Every structure is written in structure tokens, then in C-alpha cells.
XYZ file of C-alpha atoms in Angstrom:
408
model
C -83.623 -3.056 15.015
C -82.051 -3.902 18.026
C -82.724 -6.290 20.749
C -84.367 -3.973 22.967
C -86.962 -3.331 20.504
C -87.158 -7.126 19.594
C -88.133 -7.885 23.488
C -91.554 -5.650 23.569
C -92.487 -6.668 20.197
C -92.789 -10.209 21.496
C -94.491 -8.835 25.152
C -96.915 -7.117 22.416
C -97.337 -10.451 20.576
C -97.988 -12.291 24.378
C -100.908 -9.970 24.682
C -103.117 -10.300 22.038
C -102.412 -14.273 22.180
C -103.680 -13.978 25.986
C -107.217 -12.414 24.484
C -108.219 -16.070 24.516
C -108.898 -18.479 21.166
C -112.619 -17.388 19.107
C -113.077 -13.784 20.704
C -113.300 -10.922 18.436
C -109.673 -9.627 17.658
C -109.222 -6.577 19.532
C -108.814 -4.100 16.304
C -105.499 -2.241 16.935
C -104.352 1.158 16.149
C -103.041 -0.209 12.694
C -105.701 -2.545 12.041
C -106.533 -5.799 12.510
C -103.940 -9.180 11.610
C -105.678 -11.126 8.595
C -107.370 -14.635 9.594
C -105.741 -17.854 8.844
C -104.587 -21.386 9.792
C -101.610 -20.577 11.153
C -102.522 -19.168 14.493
C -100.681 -16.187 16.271
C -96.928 -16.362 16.388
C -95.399 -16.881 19.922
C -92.543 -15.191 21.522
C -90.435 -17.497 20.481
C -90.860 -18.154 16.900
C -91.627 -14.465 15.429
C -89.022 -13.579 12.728
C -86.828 -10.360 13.527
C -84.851 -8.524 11.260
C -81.064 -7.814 12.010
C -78.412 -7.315 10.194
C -76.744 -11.239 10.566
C -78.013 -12.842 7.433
C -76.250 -13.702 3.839
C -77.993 -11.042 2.576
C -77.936 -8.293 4.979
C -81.187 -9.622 7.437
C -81.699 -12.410 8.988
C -83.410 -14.501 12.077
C -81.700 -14.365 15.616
C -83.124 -16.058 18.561
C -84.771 -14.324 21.029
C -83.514 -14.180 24.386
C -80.722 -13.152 27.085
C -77.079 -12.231 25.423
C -74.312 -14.926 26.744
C -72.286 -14.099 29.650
C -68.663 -12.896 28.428
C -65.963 -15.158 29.333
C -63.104 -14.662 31.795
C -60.184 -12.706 30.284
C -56.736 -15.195 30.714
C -53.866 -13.448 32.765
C -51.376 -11.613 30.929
C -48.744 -11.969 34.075
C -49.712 -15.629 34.414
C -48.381 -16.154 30.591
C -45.488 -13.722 31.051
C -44.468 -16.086 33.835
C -44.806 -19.305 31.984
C -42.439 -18.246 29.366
C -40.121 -16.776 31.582
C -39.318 -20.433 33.096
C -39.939 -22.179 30.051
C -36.897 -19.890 28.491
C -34.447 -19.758 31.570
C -33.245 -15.845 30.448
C -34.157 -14.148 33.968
C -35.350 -17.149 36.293
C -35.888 -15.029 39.662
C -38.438 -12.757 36.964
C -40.708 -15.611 36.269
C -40.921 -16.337 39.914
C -42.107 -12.358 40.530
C -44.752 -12.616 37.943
C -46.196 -15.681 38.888
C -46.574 -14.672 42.486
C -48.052 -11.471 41.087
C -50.413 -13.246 39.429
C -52.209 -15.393 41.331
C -54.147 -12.615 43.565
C -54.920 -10.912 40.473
C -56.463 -14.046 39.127
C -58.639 -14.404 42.244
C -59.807 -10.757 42.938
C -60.155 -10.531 38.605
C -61.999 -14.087 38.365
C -59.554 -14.588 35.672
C -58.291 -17.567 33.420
C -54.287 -18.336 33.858
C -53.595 -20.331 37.466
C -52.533 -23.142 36.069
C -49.881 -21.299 34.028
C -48.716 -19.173 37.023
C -48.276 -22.200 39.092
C -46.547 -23.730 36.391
C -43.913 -20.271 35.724
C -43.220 -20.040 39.324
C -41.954 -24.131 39.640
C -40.079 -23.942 36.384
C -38.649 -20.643 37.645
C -37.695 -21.646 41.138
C -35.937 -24.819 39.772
C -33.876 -22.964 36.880
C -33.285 -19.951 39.741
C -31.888 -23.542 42.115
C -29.781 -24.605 38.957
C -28.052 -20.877 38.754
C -27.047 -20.669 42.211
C -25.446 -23.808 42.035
C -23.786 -23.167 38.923
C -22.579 -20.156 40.657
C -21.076 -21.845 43.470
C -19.494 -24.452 41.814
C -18.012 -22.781 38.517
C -20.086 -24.368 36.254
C -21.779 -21.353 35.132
C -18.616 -19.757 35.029
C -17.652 -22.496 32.341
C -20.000 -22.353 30.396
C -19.959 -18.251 29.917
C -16.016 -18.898 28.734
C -16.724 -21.765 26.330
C -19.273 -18.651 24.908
C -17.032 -16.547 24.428
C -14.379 -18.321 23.017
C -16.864 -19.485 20.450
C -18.049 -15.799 19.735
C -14.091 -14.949 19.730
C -13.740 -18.029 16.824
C -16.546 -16.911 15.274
C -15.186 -13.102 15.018
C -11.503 -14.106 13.848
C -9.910 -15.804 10.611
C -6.841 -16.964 11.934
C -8.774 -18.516 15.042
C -11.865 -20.153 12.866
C -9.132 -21.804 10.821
C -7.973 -24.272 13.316
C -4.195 -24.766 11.791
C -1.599 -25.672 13.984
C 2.297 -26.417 13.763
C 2.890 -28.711 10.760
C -0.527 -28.691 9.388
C -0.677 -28.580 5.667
C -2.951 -26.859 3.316
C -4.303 -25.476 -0.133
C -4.988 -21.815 -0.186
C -5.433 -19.466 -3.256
C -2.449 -16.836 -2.994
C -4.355 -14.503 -6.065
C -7.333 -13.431 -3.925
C -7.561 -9.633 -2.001
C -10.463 -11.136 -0.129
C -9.994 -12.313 3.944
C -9.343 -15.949 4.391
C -12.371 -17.367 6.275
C -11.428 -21.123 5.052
C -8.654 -23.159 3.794
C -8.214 -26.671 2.892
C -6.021 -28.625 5.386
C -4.693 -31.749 3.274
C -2.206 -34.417 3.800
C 1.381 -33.302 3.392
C 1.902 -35.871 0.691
C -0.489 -34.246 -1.470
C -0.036 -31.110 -3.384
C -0.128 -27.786 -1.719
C 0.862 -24.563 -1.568
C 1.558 -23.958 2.230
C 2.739 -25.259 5.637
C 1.947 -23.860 9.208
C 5.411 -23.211 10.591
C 4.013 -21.719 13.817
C 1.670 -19.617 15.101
C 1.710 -16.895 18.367
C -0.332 -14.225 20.292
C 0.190 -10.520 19.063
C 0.995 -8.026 22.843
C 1.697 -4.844 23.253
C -1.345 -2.912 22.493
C -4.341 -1.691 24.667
C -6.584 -1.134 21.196
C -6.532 -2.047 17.845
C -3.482 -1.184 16.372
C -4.018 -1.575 12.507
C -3.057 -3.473 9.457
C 0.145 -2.128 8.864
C 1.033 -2.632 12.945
C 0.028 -6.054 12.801
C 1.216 -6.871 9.556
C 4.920 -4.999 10.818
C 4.746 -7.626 13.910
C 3.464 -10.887 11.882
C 6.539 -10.261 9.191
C 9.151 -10.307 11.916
C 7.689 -12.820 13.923
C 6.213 -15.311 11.201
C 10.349 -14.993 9.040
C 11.651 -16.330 12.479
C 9.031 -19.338 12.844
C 9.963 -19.767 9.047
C 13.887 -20.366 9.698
C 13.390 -22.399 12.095
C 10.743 -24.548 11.020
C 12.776 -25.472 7.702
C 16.422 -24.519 8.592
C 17.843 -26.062 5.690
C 16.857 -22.829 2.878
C 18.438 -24.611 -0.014
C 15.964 -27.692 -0.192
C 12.873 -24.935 -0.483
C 11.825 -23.919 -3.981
C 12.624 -20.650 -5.387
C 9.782 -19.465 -5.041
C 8.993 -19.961 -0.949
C 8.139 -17.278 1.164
C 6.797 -16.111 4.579
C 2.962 -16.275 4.824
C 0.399 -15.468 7.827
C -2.778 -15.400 8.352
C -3.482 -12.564 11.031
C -6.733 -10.911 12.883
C -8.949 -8.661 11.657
C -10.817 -5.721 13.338
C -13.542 -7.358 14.018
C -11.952 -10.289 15.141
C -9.701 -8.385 17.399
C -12.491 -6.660 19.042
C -13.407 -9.980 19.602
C -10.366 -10.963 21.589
C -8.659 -12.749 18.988
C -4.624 -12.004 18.888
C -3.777 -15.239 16.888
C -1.270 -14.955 14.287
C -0.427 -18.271 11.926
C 2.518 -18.590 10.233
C 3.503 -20.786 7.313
C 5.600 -21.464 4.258
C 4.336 -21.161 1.097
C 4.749 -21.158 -2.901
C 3.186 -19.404 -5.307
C 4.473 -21.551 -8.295
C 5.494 -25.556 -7.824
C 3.498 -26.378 -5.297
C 5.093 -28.561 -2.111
C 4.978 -32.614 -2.503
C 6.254 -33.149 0.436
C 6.369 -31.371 4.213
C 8.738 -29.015 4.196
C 9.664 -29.685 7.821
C 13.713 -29.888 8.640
C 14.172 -28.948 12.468
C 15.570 -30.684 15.517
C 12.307 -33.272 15.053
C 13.639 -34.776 11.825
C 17.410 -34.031 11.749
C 20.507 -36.108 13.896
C 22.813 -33.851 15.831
C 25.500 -33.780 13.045
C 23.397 -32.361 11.039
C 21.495 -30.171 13.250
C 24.789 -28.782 14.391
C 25.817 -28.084 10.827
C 22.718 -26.139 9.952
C 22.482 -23.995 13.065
C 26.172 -22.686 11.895
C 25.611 -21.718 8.824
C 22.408 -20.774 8.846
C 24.037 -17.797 11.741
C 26.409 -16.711 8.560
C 23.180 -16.373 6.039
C 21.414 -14.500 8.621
C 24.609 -11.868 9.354
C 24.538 -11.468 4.937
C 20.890 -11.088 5.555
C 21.240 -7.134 6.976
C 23.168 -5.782 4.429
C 21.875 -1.967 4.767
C 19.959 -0.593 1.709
C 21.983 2.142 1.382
C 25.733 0.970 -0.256
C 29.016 2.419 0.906
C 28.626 5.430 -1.193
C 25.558 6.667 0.845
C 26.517 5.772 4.433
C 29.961 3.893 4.294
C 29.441 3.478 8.077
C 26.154 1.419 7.990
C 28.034 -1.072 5.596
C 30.848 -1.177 7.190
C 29.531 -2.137 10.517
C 27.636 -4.917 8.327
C 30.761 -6.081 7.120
C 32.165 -6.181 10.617
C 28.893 -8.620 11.775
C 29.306 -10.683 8.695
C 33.376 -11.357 9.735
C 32.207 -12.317 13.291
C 29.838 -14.718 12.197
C 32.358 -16.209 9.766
C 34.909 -16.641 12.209
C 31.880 -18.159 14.741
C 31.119 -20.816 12.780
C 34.928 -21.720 11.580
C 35.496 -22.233 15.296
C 32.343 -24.065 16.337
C 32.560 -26.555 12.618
C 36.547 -26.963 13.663
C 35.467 -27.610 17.300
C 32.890 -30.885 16.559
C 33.176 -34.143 16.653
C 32.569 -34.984 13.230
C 31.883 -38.362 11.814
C 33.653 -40.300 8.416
C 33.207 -38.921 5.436
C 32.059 -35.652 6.683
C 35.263 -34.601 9.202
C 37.602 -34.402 6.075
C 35.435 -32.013 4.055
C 33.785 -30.035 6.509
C 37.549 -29.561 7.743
C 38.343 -28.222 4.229
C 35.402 -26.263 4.637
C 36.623 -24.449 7.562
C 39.986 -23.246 5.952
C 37.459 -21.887 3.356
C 35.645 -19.817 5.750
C 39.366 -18.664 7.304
C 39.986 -16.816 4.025
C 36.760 -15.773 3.609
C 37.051 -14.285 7.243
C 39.848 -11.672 5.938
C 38.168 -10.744 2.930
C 35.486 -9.571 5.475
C 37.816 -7.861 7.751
C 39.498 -5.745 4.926
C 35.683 -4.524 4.016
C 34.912 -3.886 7.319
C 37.841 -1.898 7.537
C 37.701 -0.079 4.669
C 38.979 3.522 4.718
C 36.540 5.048 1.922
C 33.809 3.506 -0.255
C 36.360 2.864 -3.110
C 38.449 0.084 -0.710
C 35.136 -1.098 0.709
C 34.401 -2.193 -3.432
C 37.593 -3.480 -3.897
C 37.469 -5.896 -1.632
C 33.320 -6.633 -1.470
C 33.644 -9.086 -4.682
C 36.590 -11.319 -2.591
C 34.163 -11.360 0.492
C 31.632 -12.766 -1.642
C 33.238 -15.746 -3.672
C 34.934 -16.566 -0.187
C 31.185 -17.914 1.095
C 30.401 -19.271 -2.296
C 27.722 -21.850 -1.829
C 29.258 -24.482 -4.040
C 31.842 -24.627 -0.734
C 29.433 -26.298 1.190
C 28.591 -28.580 -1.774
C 30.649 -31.264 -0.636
C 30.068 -31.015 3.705
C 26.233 -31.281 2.770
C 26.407 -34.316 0.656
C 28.574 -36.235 3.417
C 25.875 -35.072 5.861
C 23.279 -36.277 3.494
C 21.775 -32.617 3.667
C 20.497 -30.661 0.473
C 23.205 -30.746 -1.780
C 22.070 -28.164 -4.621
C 22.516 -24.731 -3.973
C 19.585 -22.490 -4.574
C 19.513 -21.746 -8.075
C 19.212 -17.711 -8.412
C 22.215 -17.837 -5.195
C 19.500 -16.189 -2.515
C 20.258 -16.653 0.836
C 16.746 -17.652 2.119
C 15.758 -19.709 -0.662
C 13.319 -17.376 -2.511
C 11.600 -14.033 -2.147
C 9.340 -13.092 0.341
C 5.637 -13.747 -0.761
């Protein structure tokens, strides 16, 4: 039933009550109600059926429906949270102005919370133009992105500089996203020998570009970072840790270089540069170090295949040899190291015409005649004695490289 039909039953009820107490009931067209003590049910109290009780009727009270309430503005909330957040501060400021007409002409709920969006607004819109102005917003945008360009990039998120030390495992395939910086005096298998910013391309490049680049660069940090080869372990080698796609989409160009060993780990830093050497010995390294590097390009191909590529080899090798004769002969060296790195330098004199007859060989069978004599001329037990009077490394590297181990 609804509550149409619930409002004349109860004018119908009003009626027969207005017929006045002891008259005759006036019989109606379904008969008359039955007497009793309980008099005739008022307006008010007369039990209607509807469809609200636990059991599918029940009793609601008679009368007017309440009023509906006041809907709250949807442009008065929109502006709230649009100063609250501080994303687009001049667009909680629009919606808030919006809204309060609406809220007057609508009768609707949500002043308050316009008022409130377009203060909050026009104080964070304030903030912005002054950032503006005075750079600060500018700031802040860079210290973003250089955490976004950390974020994006292993070489960056790793934080190693010059000198650091660390523990890394050498067996995995996987990226590096972590490693273990530790004190030098501890066991470890690497050492950051330098790090630098990869130019020269407008995209990505790839692995094998960067990896071409980080070789090159990363051997040269390397050399210089511990110029004295023969007090590294056999087993040292060039190591980098270099950006990734995604990182250098990102912005990140970072290559680190280091030092490490994949069998007895490092006790020690394996630091010997200009920082930790005197000039003697400095001066000493630098020379020698210039002959090692000249052996360094011998040409895959041997005098049988291209007698010209190892020939002009040999030639770079004698010039370096008779470099460093001149420039150990020409120091100022101190007692007991003037006497043997004098003997030293008649060594490297005969070693310098071994080199000249192979880089002057006429055919491949002269250039192997004499390549044995060029050899044993730079022996490395030669330099046994200048090191020890320089208090340098005095044990040559024990499988005779020239750079103190294979590249890793």
C-alpha cells in the first residue's frame, strides 16, 4: 500500500470518529466494526501495512515525507583538494570561484570548502611565482631529476669514487645495482681507479659501443692509478661498471673504473701514483712504464702475415728504449740507486740495437732472428736491482706479463 492510500484511510477513520460517542454506528458498505473497549483508532495510531518490517510488513508513521537534504558541491571539493595537493595551484583557485555562485543559486552544501580551496590555492599559486623568480623552483626540478637519473643508472646509484674500495661478485651475468664499499685494509676484490662521462653520441649507442669506450678509457685510469704493474697480482685486471639503457635514457653517462682480482683478493689499496710515490721514484716508473706500453702493441698478426705491421712495432719499441735510456741517464739520481740504475741504462743501450736490427729487418726470417735478442735485452730481472734501491716492487711478475695479469 502506499502512502497515498494510507492518508484517506485515516480521513475515513476521522469520519466515523466525528459521528459523536453512543449514536448508532452508521452501518457501512462492508458492515459494521464489532463493539469493544478499545474505542475507534485515531489517525495517528492505526496500523498500516508496508513493506519495512523484519518480516516483510510492518508499522510506519503517518505523516509528511522529510525534506531531502542539500546535495554538497562537487567543484567546492574538487577545489579543496586541488590546494590541499599543490599539483595545479591556479586550478583550485578556478574551481573555487566557480563554485561559490553555484552553491548560492543551487542552495547547496560546500562554501566552506570552496573558501578554503581558493586560500590554499592562492597561497601555493604566491609560493610558485616566487620560486620562479628566484630559482628556487628551478632547484628543486634539478635535484628531481638527478634523483630519477640515480635511480635509472647502476654506475650512478653506486656512489664509488676514486680510491674507494669494495667487494663485488665477479661470477654473476646479472647488472650490478649494489656493491659493498669496505675499508681498503680489509679483503676485497676491487678498487675504483677512476671514473668519467661517456660523449660522442646523440642516442644510445649500445653495449658493445660503450663497452669499446669503457675498455680504452677504464685500461688508462688503470695504469695510472697503480703505475707500478709488478706489485699487482697475477690475476688483476680492468673492471667498469657502465650505464645501462635505461639508465642512459635517463641521462646517466657515468662510467667507473677499477682494479680488480678474481682469485687472491687485495689486502691492501692498490694505489701507487704521484699521491704516494717521491719524485725518484715517480720518475722511474713513468719511464719504464712508456717501454711496457710500446711492447704492449705488438700487432696480432707476426712477421709472416704482415712483416710491415711488426716491423713498424719494432721501430716504436726502439724509440721508447732509447727514450727512457736518455731520460734514466739524464736524472739526478740519489745513493744507492745512481750506480745501478746507471748499469741499467747500458742495458737498455744494447737492448736498443737488438730493436733496431728487428725493425729493420729485410724479410720475416731476419725479423726472427733477431726477435729472441730484443727480448732478453728488456729482461725484467734488469730492473731487479734499480727497483730495490728505489725501494719499488722488486719481484717481477711471475708468468713475465707486461701489465701484471690478464684482462678480467
Amino acid at each position: 500500500m502506499s502512502k497515498g492510500s494510507a492518508a484517506g484511510a485515516g480521513a475515513d477513520a476521522g469520519a466515523s470518529a466525528g459521528a459523536g460517542v453512543g449514536q448508532a454506528p452508521v452501518p457501512g458498505p462492508y458492515g459494521s466494526p464489532p463493539p469493544g473497549p478499545y474505542g475507534v483508532p485515531g489517525p495517528y495510531t492505526s496500523p498500516m501495512p508496508g513493506p519495512y518490517g523484519p518480516y516483510g510488513t510492518g508499522a510506519v508513521p503517518y505523516g509528511m515525507p522529510p525534506a531531502p537534504q542539500p546535495s554538497t558541491s562537487g567543484l567546492a571539493v574538487a577545489s579543496l583538494v586541488s590546494g590541499i595537493v599543490c599539483c595545479l595551484p591556479p586550478l583550485g583557485l578556478v574551481l573555487g570561484l566557480i563554485a561559490l555562485p553555484r552553491i548560492k543559486k543551487r542552495q547547496q552544501r560546500g562554501k566552506g570548502l570552496a573558501v578554503t580551496g581558493i586560500v590554499l590555492s592562492a597561497v601555493s599559486s604566491l609560493l610558485m611565482g616566487l620560486g620562479f623568480v628566484t630559482g628556487a623552483f628551478s632547484d628543486f626540478w634539478s635535484g628531481v631529476r638527478d634523483g630519477v637519473r640515480e635511480a635509472g643508472s647502476s654506475a650512478e646509484s653506486l656512489g664509488l669514487k676514486k680510491g674507494d674500495c669494495f667487494r663485488v661478485d665477479l661470477t654473476s651475468e646479472e647488472p650490478v645495482d649494489d656493491v659493498d664499499k669496505i675499508a681498503c685494509t680489509r679483503l676485497h676484490e676491487g678498487e675504483v681507479t677512476g671514473r668519467f662521462k661517456v660523449t660522442g653520441f646523440t642516442g644510445w649507442p649500445g653495449t658493445e659501443a660503450i663497452d669499446e669506450v669503457a675498455e680504452e678509457r677504464c685500461d688508462r685510469f688503470n695504469k695510472a692509478y697503480a703505475m707500478d704493474a709488478w706489485a699487482l697480482p697475477e690475476s688483476a685486471g680492468v673492471y667498469y661498471f657502465a650505464p645501462e639503457e635505461r639508465g642512459w635514457k635517463a641521462g646517466d653517462r657515468t662510467v667507473v673504473c677499477g682494479i680488480v682480482t678474481d682469485e687472491d683478493l687485495f689486502t691492501a689499496s692498490v694505489r701507487v701514483d704521484e699521491t704516494t710515490l717521491d719524485s725518484e721514484q715517480l720518475h722511474y716508473l713513468r719511464t719504464m712504464n712508456s717501454i711496457d706500453d710500446a711492447l704492449m702493441t705488438e700487432p696480432e698478426a707476426d712477421a709472416d702475415e704482415d712483416l710491415g705491421a711488426n716491423r713498424k712495432w719494432a721501430r716504436a719499441v726502439h724509440r721508447a728504449v732509447t727514450t727512457a735510456s736518455s731520460e734514466l741517464s739524464g736524472h739526478d739520481w740519489t745513493y744507492p740507486a745512481d750506480t745501478r740504475v746507471a748499469r741499467l741504462t747500458k742495458d737498455l743501450d744494447e737492448a736498443a740495437r737488438s730493436w733496431h736490427q728487428l725493425a729493420t729487418a729485410k724479410d720475416a726470417d731476419a725479423f726472427w732472428e733477431a726477435y729472441d735478442a730484443a727480448f732478453e735485452g728488456l729482461a725484467r730481472e734488469k730492473e731487479v736491482a734499480s727497483r730495490s734501491a728505489l725501494r719499488l716492487h722488486a719481484v717481477p711478475p711471475a708468468d713475465g706479463s707486461e701489465d701484471g695479469g690478464e684482462k678480467v
